[in-house]
Tab-separated table of C-alpha atoms and ligand atoms in Angstrom:
chain	number	residue	atom	x	y	z
A	1	MET	CA	21.942	57.850	0.637
A	2	ALA	CA	20.830	55.320	3.868
A	3	GLU	CA	20.056	51.423	3.316
A	4	ARG	CA	18.317	49.404	5.107
A	5	LEU	CA	19.788	47.362	7.509
A	6	ASP	CA	18.901	44.536	5.519
A	7	ALA	CA	18.979	45.767	1.835
A	8	PHE	CA	23.484	46.350	3.373
A	9	MET	CA	23.075	43.105	4.811
A	10	ALA	CA	22.676	41.199	1.900
A	11	ARG	CA	24.850	43.574	-0.493
A	12	ALA	CA	26.886	42.563	2.649
A	13	ASN	CA	27.894	39.058	2.201
A	14	ALA	CA	27.327	37.889	-1.039
A	15	ALA	CA	30.243	40.365	-1.210
A	16	TYR	CA	31.815	38.689	2.152
A	17	TYR	CA	30.868	34.578	0.556
A	18	ALA	CA	31.956	35.826	-3.270
A	19	ALA	CA	35.439	37.054	-1.766
A	20	SER	CA	36.265	35.751	0.973
A	21	ASP	CA	37.498	32.470	3.094
A	22	PRO	CA	34.195	32.429	5.840
A	23	PHE	CA	36.228	29.104	7.391
A	24	ALA	CA	39.314	31.834	8.197
A	25	ASP	CA	36.736	34.104	9.965
A	26	PHE	CA	34.831	31.538	11.498
A	27	THR	CA	34.493	27.392	12.109
A	28	THR	CA	31.430	25.713	12.140
A	29	ALA	CA	30.090	22.307	13.398
A	30	PRO	CA	30.972	20.272	10.452
A	31	GLU	CA	34.340	21.501	10.283
A	32	ILE	CA	35.179	20.790	13.796
A	33	SER	CA	34.552	16.927	13.666
A	34	GLN	CA	33.392	14.854	11.299
A	35	ALA	CA	30.754	12.616	13.722
A	36	PHE	CA	28.772	15.952	13.054
A	37	GLY	CA	27.874	15.272	9.131
A	38	GLU	CA	27.694	11.101	9.822
A	39	VAL	CA	25.247	11.186	13.022
A	40	LEU	CA	23.270	13.530	10.725
A	41	GLY	CA	23.437	11.461	7.883
A	42	ALA	CA	22.223	8.318	10.488
A	43	TRP	CA	19.254	10.624	11.650
A	44	VAL	CA	18.645	11.130	7.714
A	45	ALA	CA	18.385	7.818	7.107
A	46	LEU	CA	16.765	6.675	9.863
A	47	VAL	CA	13.818	9.849	8.278
A	48	TRP	CA	14.406	8.634	4.868
A	49	GLN	CA	13.123	4.890	6.208
A	50	ALA	CA	10.438	6.311	8.154
A	51	MET	CA	9.213	7.998	4.914
A	52	GLY	CA	8.876	5.095	3.214
A	53	ARG	CA	12.198	4.691	1.743
A	54	PRO	CA	11.414	6.740	-1.510
A	55	ALA	CA	13.454	6.236	-4.283
A	56	PRO	CA	14.799	8.671	-5.636
A	57	VAL	CA	14.253	11.367	-3.193
A	58	LEU	CA	16.340	14.641	-3.408
A	59	VAL	CA	18.705	15.866	-0.858
A	60	ALA	CA	19.449	18.491	-0.544
A	61	GLU	CA	21.593	21.428	1.858
A	62	ALA	CA	20.960	25.118	2.090
A	63	GLY	CA	24.315	27.306	2.635
A	64	PRO	CA	27.052	23.774	2.475
A	65	GLY	CA	29.591	26.243	3.039
A	66	ARG	CA	32.812	24.207	1.950
A	67	GLY	CA	30.369	20.311	1.031
A	68	THR	CA	31.700	19.374	4.696
A	69	LEU	CA	28.843	18.272	6.707
A	70	MET	CA	27.671	16.113	3.206
A	71	ALA	CA	30.743	14.541	2.180
A	72	ASP	CA	30.907	12.864	5.895
A	73	ALA	CA	26.467	12.176	6.043
A	74	ARG	CA	27.423	10.199	2.407
A	75	ARG	CA	30.392	8.237	3.580
A	76	LEU	CA	28.157	6.879	6.157
A	77	TRP	CA	24.926	5.843	3.861
A	78	ARG	CA	28.135	4.255	1.174
A	79	ARG	CA	29.043	1.976	4.334
A	80	VAL	CA	25.548	1.379	6.167
A	81	MET	CA	22.707	2.377	3.943
A	82	PRO	CA	24.095	1.839	0.439
A	83	ASP	CA	20.752	2.062	-0.873
A	84	LEU	CA	19.843	5.981	0.641
A	85	ALA	CA	23.188	6.684	-1.225
A	86	MET	CA	21.927	5.266	-4.648
A	87	ALA	CA	18.751	6.890	-4.446
A	88	ALA	CA	20.323	10.387	-3.133
A	89	ARG	CA	19.951	13.086	-6.044
A	90	LEU	CA	21.488	16.512	-4.411
A	91	HIS	CA	20.859	19.733	-4.717
A	92	PHE	CA	22.736	22.496	-2.761
A	93	ILE	CA	21.548	25.884	-2.580
A	94	GLU	CA	24.097	27.847	-2.798
A	95	THR	CA	24.401	31.704	-4.219
A	96	SER	CA	28.310	31.928	-3.261
A	97	PRO	CA	30.283	31.369	-7.469
A	98	ARG	CA	33.069	30.678	-5.069
A	99	LEU	CA	32.030	27.769	-2.188
A	100	ARG	CA	30.578	26.184	-5.286
A	101	ALA	CA	33.233	25.358	-6.017
A	102	ILE	CA	34.712	24.055	-3.487
A	103	GLN	CA	31.446	22.083	-2.854
A	104	GLN	CA	31.850	20.350	-6.267
A	105	GLN	CA	35.195	19.183	-5.387
A	106	SER	CA	33.707	16.844	-2.874
A	107	HIS	CA	30.575	16.141	-4.950
A	108	PRO	CA	30.911	16.283	-8.435
A	109	ASP	CA	27.501	14.835	-8.710
A	110	ALA	CA	25.418	18.171	-7.020
A	111	SER	CA	22.846	20.267	-8.701
A	112	TRP	CA	23.737	23.820	-7.523
A	113	CYS	CA	20.744	26.134	-8.026
A	114	ALA	CA	20.575	30.048	-5.399
A	115	ARG	CA	16.802	29.685	-3.961
A	116	LEU	CA	14.660	26.724	-2.914
A	117	GLU	CA	12.279	27.437	-5.194
A	118	ASP	CA	14.773	26.212	-7.984
A	119	VAL	CA	14.567	22.666	-6.305
A	120	PRO	CA	13.062	19.999	-8.327
A	121	PRO	CA	9.722	19.026	-7.165
A	122	GLY	CA	9.493	15.093	-4.947
A	123	PRO	CA	9.897	13.558	-1.560
A	124	LEU	CA	13.163	15.755	-0.030
A	125	LEU	CA	14.875	16.105	2.201
A	126	LEU	CA	17.010	19.603	3.835
A	127	LEU	CA	19.719	20.045	6.026
A	128	ALA	CA	20.304	23.411	7.078
A	129	ASN	CA	23.544	23.831	9.219
A	130	GLU	CA	24.538	27.988	10.309
A	131	PHE	CA	22.134	29.204	7.209
A	132	LEU	CA	18.895	31.323	8.609
A	133	ASP	CA	21.296	33.514	10.427
A	134	ALA	CA	23.361	34.566	7.387
A	135	LEU	CA	20.749	36.139	5.894
A	136	PRO	CA	19.565	39.788	6.457
A	137	ILE	CA	17.085	40.798	8.954
A	138	ARG	CA	15.386	43.922	9.335
A	139	GLN	CA	15.682	46.494	13.091
A	140	PHE	CA	13.585	48.541	14.553
A	141	VAL	CA	14.037	50.464	17.613
A	142	ARG	CA	11.790	52.693	19.779
A	143	ARG	CA	12.440	55.824	20.694
A	144	ALA	CA	10.292	57.998	23.257
A	145	ASP	CA	7.899	59.065	19.977
A	146	GLY	CA	7.870	56.252	18.252
A	147	TRP	CA	9.482	53.101	16.242
A	148	ARG	CA	12.509	54.005	13.787
A	149	GLU	CA	14.071	51.712	10.916
A	150	TYR	CA	17.874	51.546	11.331
A	151	HIS	CA	19.731	51.517	7.866
A	152	VAL	CA	23.025	52.172	6.874
A	153	ALA	CA	24.956	55.442	5.620
A	154	ASP	CA	28.797	56.032	5.326
A	155	GLY	CA	29.498	53.123	7.658
A	156	ALA	CA	27.466	54.046	10.349
A	157	ARG	CA	24.243	52.739	11.143
A	158	VAL	CA	21.502	55.312	11.109
A	159	GLU	CA	17.590	55.924	12.561
A	160	LEU	CA	14.803	56.726	10.230
A	161	PRO	CA	11.223	56.455	10.897
A	162	ALA	CA	9.679	53.275	10.599
A	163	PRO	CA	7.316	52.908	7.190
A	164	PRO	CA	3.462	53.292	8.539
A	165	ASP	CA	3.223	49.578	7.463
A	166	PHE	CA	5.538	48.428	10.548
A	167	THR	CA	3.474	46.559	12.699
A	168	ALA	CA	5.162	47.235	16.336
A	169	PRO	CA	5.264	45.009	18.664
A	170	ALA	CA	3.387	44.669	21.864
A	171	ASP	CA	4.629	47.353	23.844
A	172	HIS	CA	8.808	48.142	24.429
A	173	PRO	CA	10.405	50.561	27.068
A	174	PRO	CA	12.547	52.833	24.659
A	175	GLY	CA	15.424	52.171	23.065
A	176	SER	CA	14.078	48.580	22.914
A	177	VAL	CA	15.730	46.811	19.808
A	178	VAL	CA	13.079	43.995	17.817
A	179	GLU	CA	14.675	42.403	14.587
A	180	GLN	CA	12.373	41.420	11.691
A	181	ALA	CA	13.690	38.415	9.923
A	182	THR	CA	11.889	38.042	6.217
A	183	LEU	CA	13.744	35.684	4.613
A	184	ALA	CA	14.531	33.249	6.963
A	185	GLY	CA	10.515	33.375	7.484
A	186	ASP	CA	9.778	32.904	3.846
A	187	PHE	CA	12.271	30.886	3.468
A	188	VAL	CA	10.740	28.249	6.309
A	189	ALA	CA	6.848	28.857	5.025
A	190	ALA	CA	8.202	27.967	1.681
A	191	LEU	CA	10.321	24.891	2.358
A	192	SER	CA	6.528	23.956	4.806
A	193	ARG	CA	4.191	24.246	2.160
A	194	ARG	CA	6.578	21.748	0.483
A	195	LEU	CA	7.285	19.518	2.875
A	196	VAL	CA	3.102	19.541	2.811
A	197	THR	CA	2.231	19.013	-0.390
A	198	GLN	CA	5.420	17.007	-1.806
A	199	GLY	CA	6.800	15.432	1.158
A	200	GLY	CA	9.936	15.111	3.477
A	201	VAL	CA	11.244	16.719	6.058
A	202	ALA	CA	14.162	19.318	7.057
A	203	LEU	CA	16.738	19.462	9.566
A	204	ILE	CA	17.661	23.245	11.014
A	205	LEU	CA	20.269	23.799	13.041
A	206	ASP	CA	21.168	27.316	13.982
A	207	TYR	CA	21.779	29.532	17.239
A	208	GLY	CA	19.524	31.334	18.919
A	209	PRO	CA	16.610	31.667	21.655
A	210	GLU	CA	14.405	29.107	21.924
A	211	ALA	CA	12.179	32.112	22.231
A	212	SER	CA	11.028	35.025	20.676
A	213	GLY	CA	12.482	38.514	22.487
A	214	PRO	CA	14.106	42.331	21.637
A	215	GLY	CA	17.137	42.554	21.849
A	216	ASP	CA	20.156	43.764	18.917
A	217	SER	CA	21.651	40.086	18.205
A	218	LEU	CA	23.709	41.334	14.534
A	219	GLN	CA	27.053	40.514	15.137
A	220	ALA	CA	29.906	40.851	12.344
A	221	LEU	CA	33.043	38.898	12.676
A	222	ARG	CA	36.291	39.471	10.793
A	223	GLY	CA	39.721	37.118	11.404
A	224	GLY	CA	37.981	35.629	14.385
A	225	ARG	CA	36.708	38.178	15.817
A	226	PRO	CA	33.901	41.023	16.632
A	227	ALA	CA	33.671	43.567	14.629
A	228	ASP	CA	32.027	46.452	13.319
A	229	PRO	CA	29.192	45.467	11.023
A	230	PHE	CA	28.989	48.818	9.480
A	231	ALA	CA	31.983	48.751	8.440
A	232	GLU	CA	32.925	48.199	4.407
A	233	ALA	CA	30.517	45.967	2.934
A	234	GLY	CA	31.855	42.620	2.946
A	235	SER	CA	34.992	43.234	4.720
A	236	ALA	CA	33.638	40.495	7.526
A	237	ASP	CA	30.940	37.933	8.328
A	238	LEU	CA	27.064	39.403	9.317
A	239	THR	CA	24.585	36.981	11.074
A	240	ALA	CA	21.707	37.106	13.891
A	241	HIS	CA	20.378	35.379	16.366
A	242	VAL	CA	17.540	33.053	14.198
A	243	ASP	CA	14.521	33.481	16.557
A	244	PHE	CA	12.864	29.633	16.592
A	245	ALA	CA	9.489	30.780	17.864
A	246	ALA	CA	9.019	33.060	14.936
A	247	LEU	CA	9.916	30.028	12.357
A	248	ALA	CA	7.694	27.125	14.312
A	249	ALA	CA	4.794	29.735	14.048
A	250	ILE	CA	5.402	29.726	10.590
A	251	ALA	CA	5.886	26.284	9.728
A	252	ARG	CA	2.890	25.037	11.844
A	253	ALA	CA	0.889	27.991	10.011
A	254	ALA	CA	2.127	26.757	6.764
A	255	GLY	CA	0.320	22.843	7.752
A	256	ALA	CA	3.893	21.041	9.008
A	257	VAL	CA	4.894	18.685	11.812
A	258	VAL	CA	7.537	20.755	14.443
A	259	HIS	CA	9.679	19.069	16.440
A	260	GLY	CA	11.929	21.117	18.475
A	261	PRO	CA	13.768	23.559	19.280
A	262	VAL	CA	15.568	21.083	21.547
A	263	PRO	CA	19.220	22.566	22.167
A	264	GLN	CA	22.316	21.406	20.046
A	265	GLY	CA	23.986	19.682	22.731
A	266	LEU	CA	20.656	17.729	23.659
A	267	PHE	CA	19.996	16.374	20.302
A	268	LEU	CA	24.034	15.104	19.137
A	269	ALA	CA	24.082	12.935	22.978
A	270	ARG	CA	20.846	11.444	22.426
A	271	LEU	CA	22.353	11.000	18.665
A	272	GLY	CA	25.638	9.212	20.422
A	273	LEU	CA	28.177	12.098	18.707
A	274	ALA	CA	30.014	10.877	22.141
A	275	GLN	CA	30.534	7.570	21.699
A	276	ARG	CA	30.969	7.629	17.373
A	277	ALA	CA	33.794	10.939	18.770
A	278	GLU	CA	35.381	8.052	21.404
A	279	ARG	CA	35.786	5.565	18.020
A	280	LEU	CA	37.346	8.065	15.839
A	281	ALA	CA	39.804	8.919	18.401
A	282	ALA	CA	40.439	5.866	19.212
A	283	ALA	CA	41.326	5.232	15.461
A	284	ALA	CA	43.171	8.316	14.966
A	285	GLY	CA	46.519	6.974	15.043
A	286	SER	CA	47.868	9.491	16.963
A	287	LEU	CA	47.717	11.217	20.660
A	288	PRO	CA	47.194	15.027	19.096
A	289	ARG	CA	44.336	14.256	16.879
A	290	ALA	CA	42.543	11.987	19.140
A	291	LEU	CA	42.813	14.513	21.746
A	292	ALA	CA	41.646	17.603	19.226
A	293	GLN	CA	38.222	14.473	18.206
A	294	LEU	CA	37.549	14.778	21.738
A	295	ALA	CA	37.825	17.909	22.452
A	296	GLY	CA	35.723	18.746	19.387
A	297	THR	CA	33.167	16.814	20.512
A	298	ARG	CA	32.774	18.786	23.807
A	299	ARG	CA	32.745	21.858	21.808
A	300	LEU	CA	29.994	20.569	20.308
A	301	LEU	CA	28.406	19.483	23.242
A	302	GLU	CA	29.396	21.279	26.704
A	303	PRO	CA	26.502	23.722	27.128
A	304	ASP	CA	28.600	26.476	27.656
A	305	GLN	CA	29.995	26.108	23.757
A	306	MET	CA	27.714	25.276	21.158
A	307	GLY	CA	25.177	23.135	23.049
A	308	ARG	CA	22.927	24.948	24.335
A	309	LEU	CA	22.777	28.360	22.329
A	310	PHE	CA	22.971	26.415	19.023
A	311	LYS	CA	19.293	24.774	18.239
A	312	VAL	CA	17.998	21.904	15.834
A	313	LEU	CA	14.259	22.199	14.274
A	314	ALA	CA	13.048	19.661	12.361
A	315	LEU	CA	10.061	20.195	9.989
A	316	CYS	CA	7.602	17.244	8.313
A	317	GLN	CA	5.045	16.066	6.138
A	318	PRO	CA	2.588	15.185	8.682
A	319	GLY	CA	1.641	11.402	9.315
A	320	LEU	CA	5.637	10.342	10.158
A	321	PRO	CA	5.798	8.585	13.104
A	322	ALA	CA	8.386	10.316	16.179
A	323	LEU	CA	12.077	11.014	15.146
A	324	GLU	CA	15.557	10.650	16.477
A	325	GLY	CA	16.298	13.468	18.842
A	326	PHE	CA	13.326	14.843	19.754
A	327	THR	CA	12.279	12.390	22.553
A	328	ASP	CA	13.776	11.631	25.560
B	1	LIG	N1	26.613	24.967	6.371
B	1	LIG	C1	27.684	25.318	6.323
B	1	LIG	C2	28.467	27.141	6.065
B	1	LIG	C3	27.875	28.228	7.108
B	1	LIG	S1	28.230	29.195	6.416
B	1	LIG	C4	28.649	25.118	8.007
B	1	LIG	O1	27.808	24.525	8.640
B	1	LIG	O2	30.042	24.309	7.716
B	1	LIG	C5	26.776	30.470	5.838
B	1	LIG	C6	26.375	28.632	3.968
B	1	LIG	O3	25.361	29.940	3.644
B	1	LIG	C7	27.611	29.422	3.193
B	1	LIG	O4	27.452	28.211	2.175
B	1	LIG	C8	26.797	30.922	2.112
B	1	LIG	O5	27.656	31.398	0.907
B	1	LIG	C9	25.509	30.568	2.412
B	1	LIG	N2	24.884	31.645	2.036
B	1	LIG	C10	24.470	33.023	2.691
B	1	LIG	N3	23.589	33.549	2.536
B	1	LIG	C11	22.944	32.832	0.805
B	1	LIG	C12	21.696	32.288	0.389
B	1	LIG	N4	21.218	34.152	0.318
B	1	LIG	N5	21.577	31.935	-0.196
B	1	LIG	C13	22.034	31.083	-0.339
B	1	LIG	N6	23.172	31.130	0.219
B	1	LIG	C14	23.437	31.441	1.477
């Protein structure tokens, strides 16, 4: 029985995140340097001030992984903005029971839910780093006689005719692949509606191009190496590029104010990541640790590493002043 690609990807990633240690297979920005979570924490604190310091305030993270980003942000708040540390009510959107248990070790006071819709109402500050890239996508391929949709059967990719309700994008030459990230779009639409009606700001960081375009971006990683995405479900981490232009359009249609996307390296540089990392390196206690700190920062900032492919997008309630990191 052929399974549609998004259904296969949902099943594969649920199995993968439930059973494996994802961080043995890939490294995310918060795991590279604590300066990442600290500067994002500082950004959130500035936004909270711009919102008029609502208290209590819901602080949510979608797909928090090991909980490292939030631990680094909260440590910073306790030091420089204790009012926010006190006002924050922490909500983690996380489906993996295994990762929930790990998150609980550093955030015993958090609440967990499986969907954004289950976060209680109220002003919200939400972070999502490398969350949307893990959500299932559909893929369509143009053939000489029309569009087909990719499915998975017996560990291999197969094509079936695209359903009648598929509206093909502007014409593409045969062989072109287009992707639809329906779940990422639904998430951003629901999030934007909520920010507009109840207040708040969301910061989305992920990898993908600024402008939408055709192309097969499905990627599978196992042990840090590219793997066969269609082999046994759950044996590798499956992700796809995030279509930032499409998500920005969805958010604007829902009434949210959108900033970005800007390249992650530029955003982090504007927030002072390099200076923060230099201070951490100076206090590292040993030369190897100081050098590791600086190398990690370069990895986050450099255009040929994570500085350019990764983007940052902010979705906001209307009426806030310009946000740090999005203007010169
Ligand atoms: N933000 C973390 C982890 C990124 S990995 C970091 O930067 O290190 C992706 C995260 O999203 C994991 O925590 C995974 O369990 C979670 N996740 C994946 N699909 C999800 C879904 N459909 N709903 C909720 N969480 C999901």
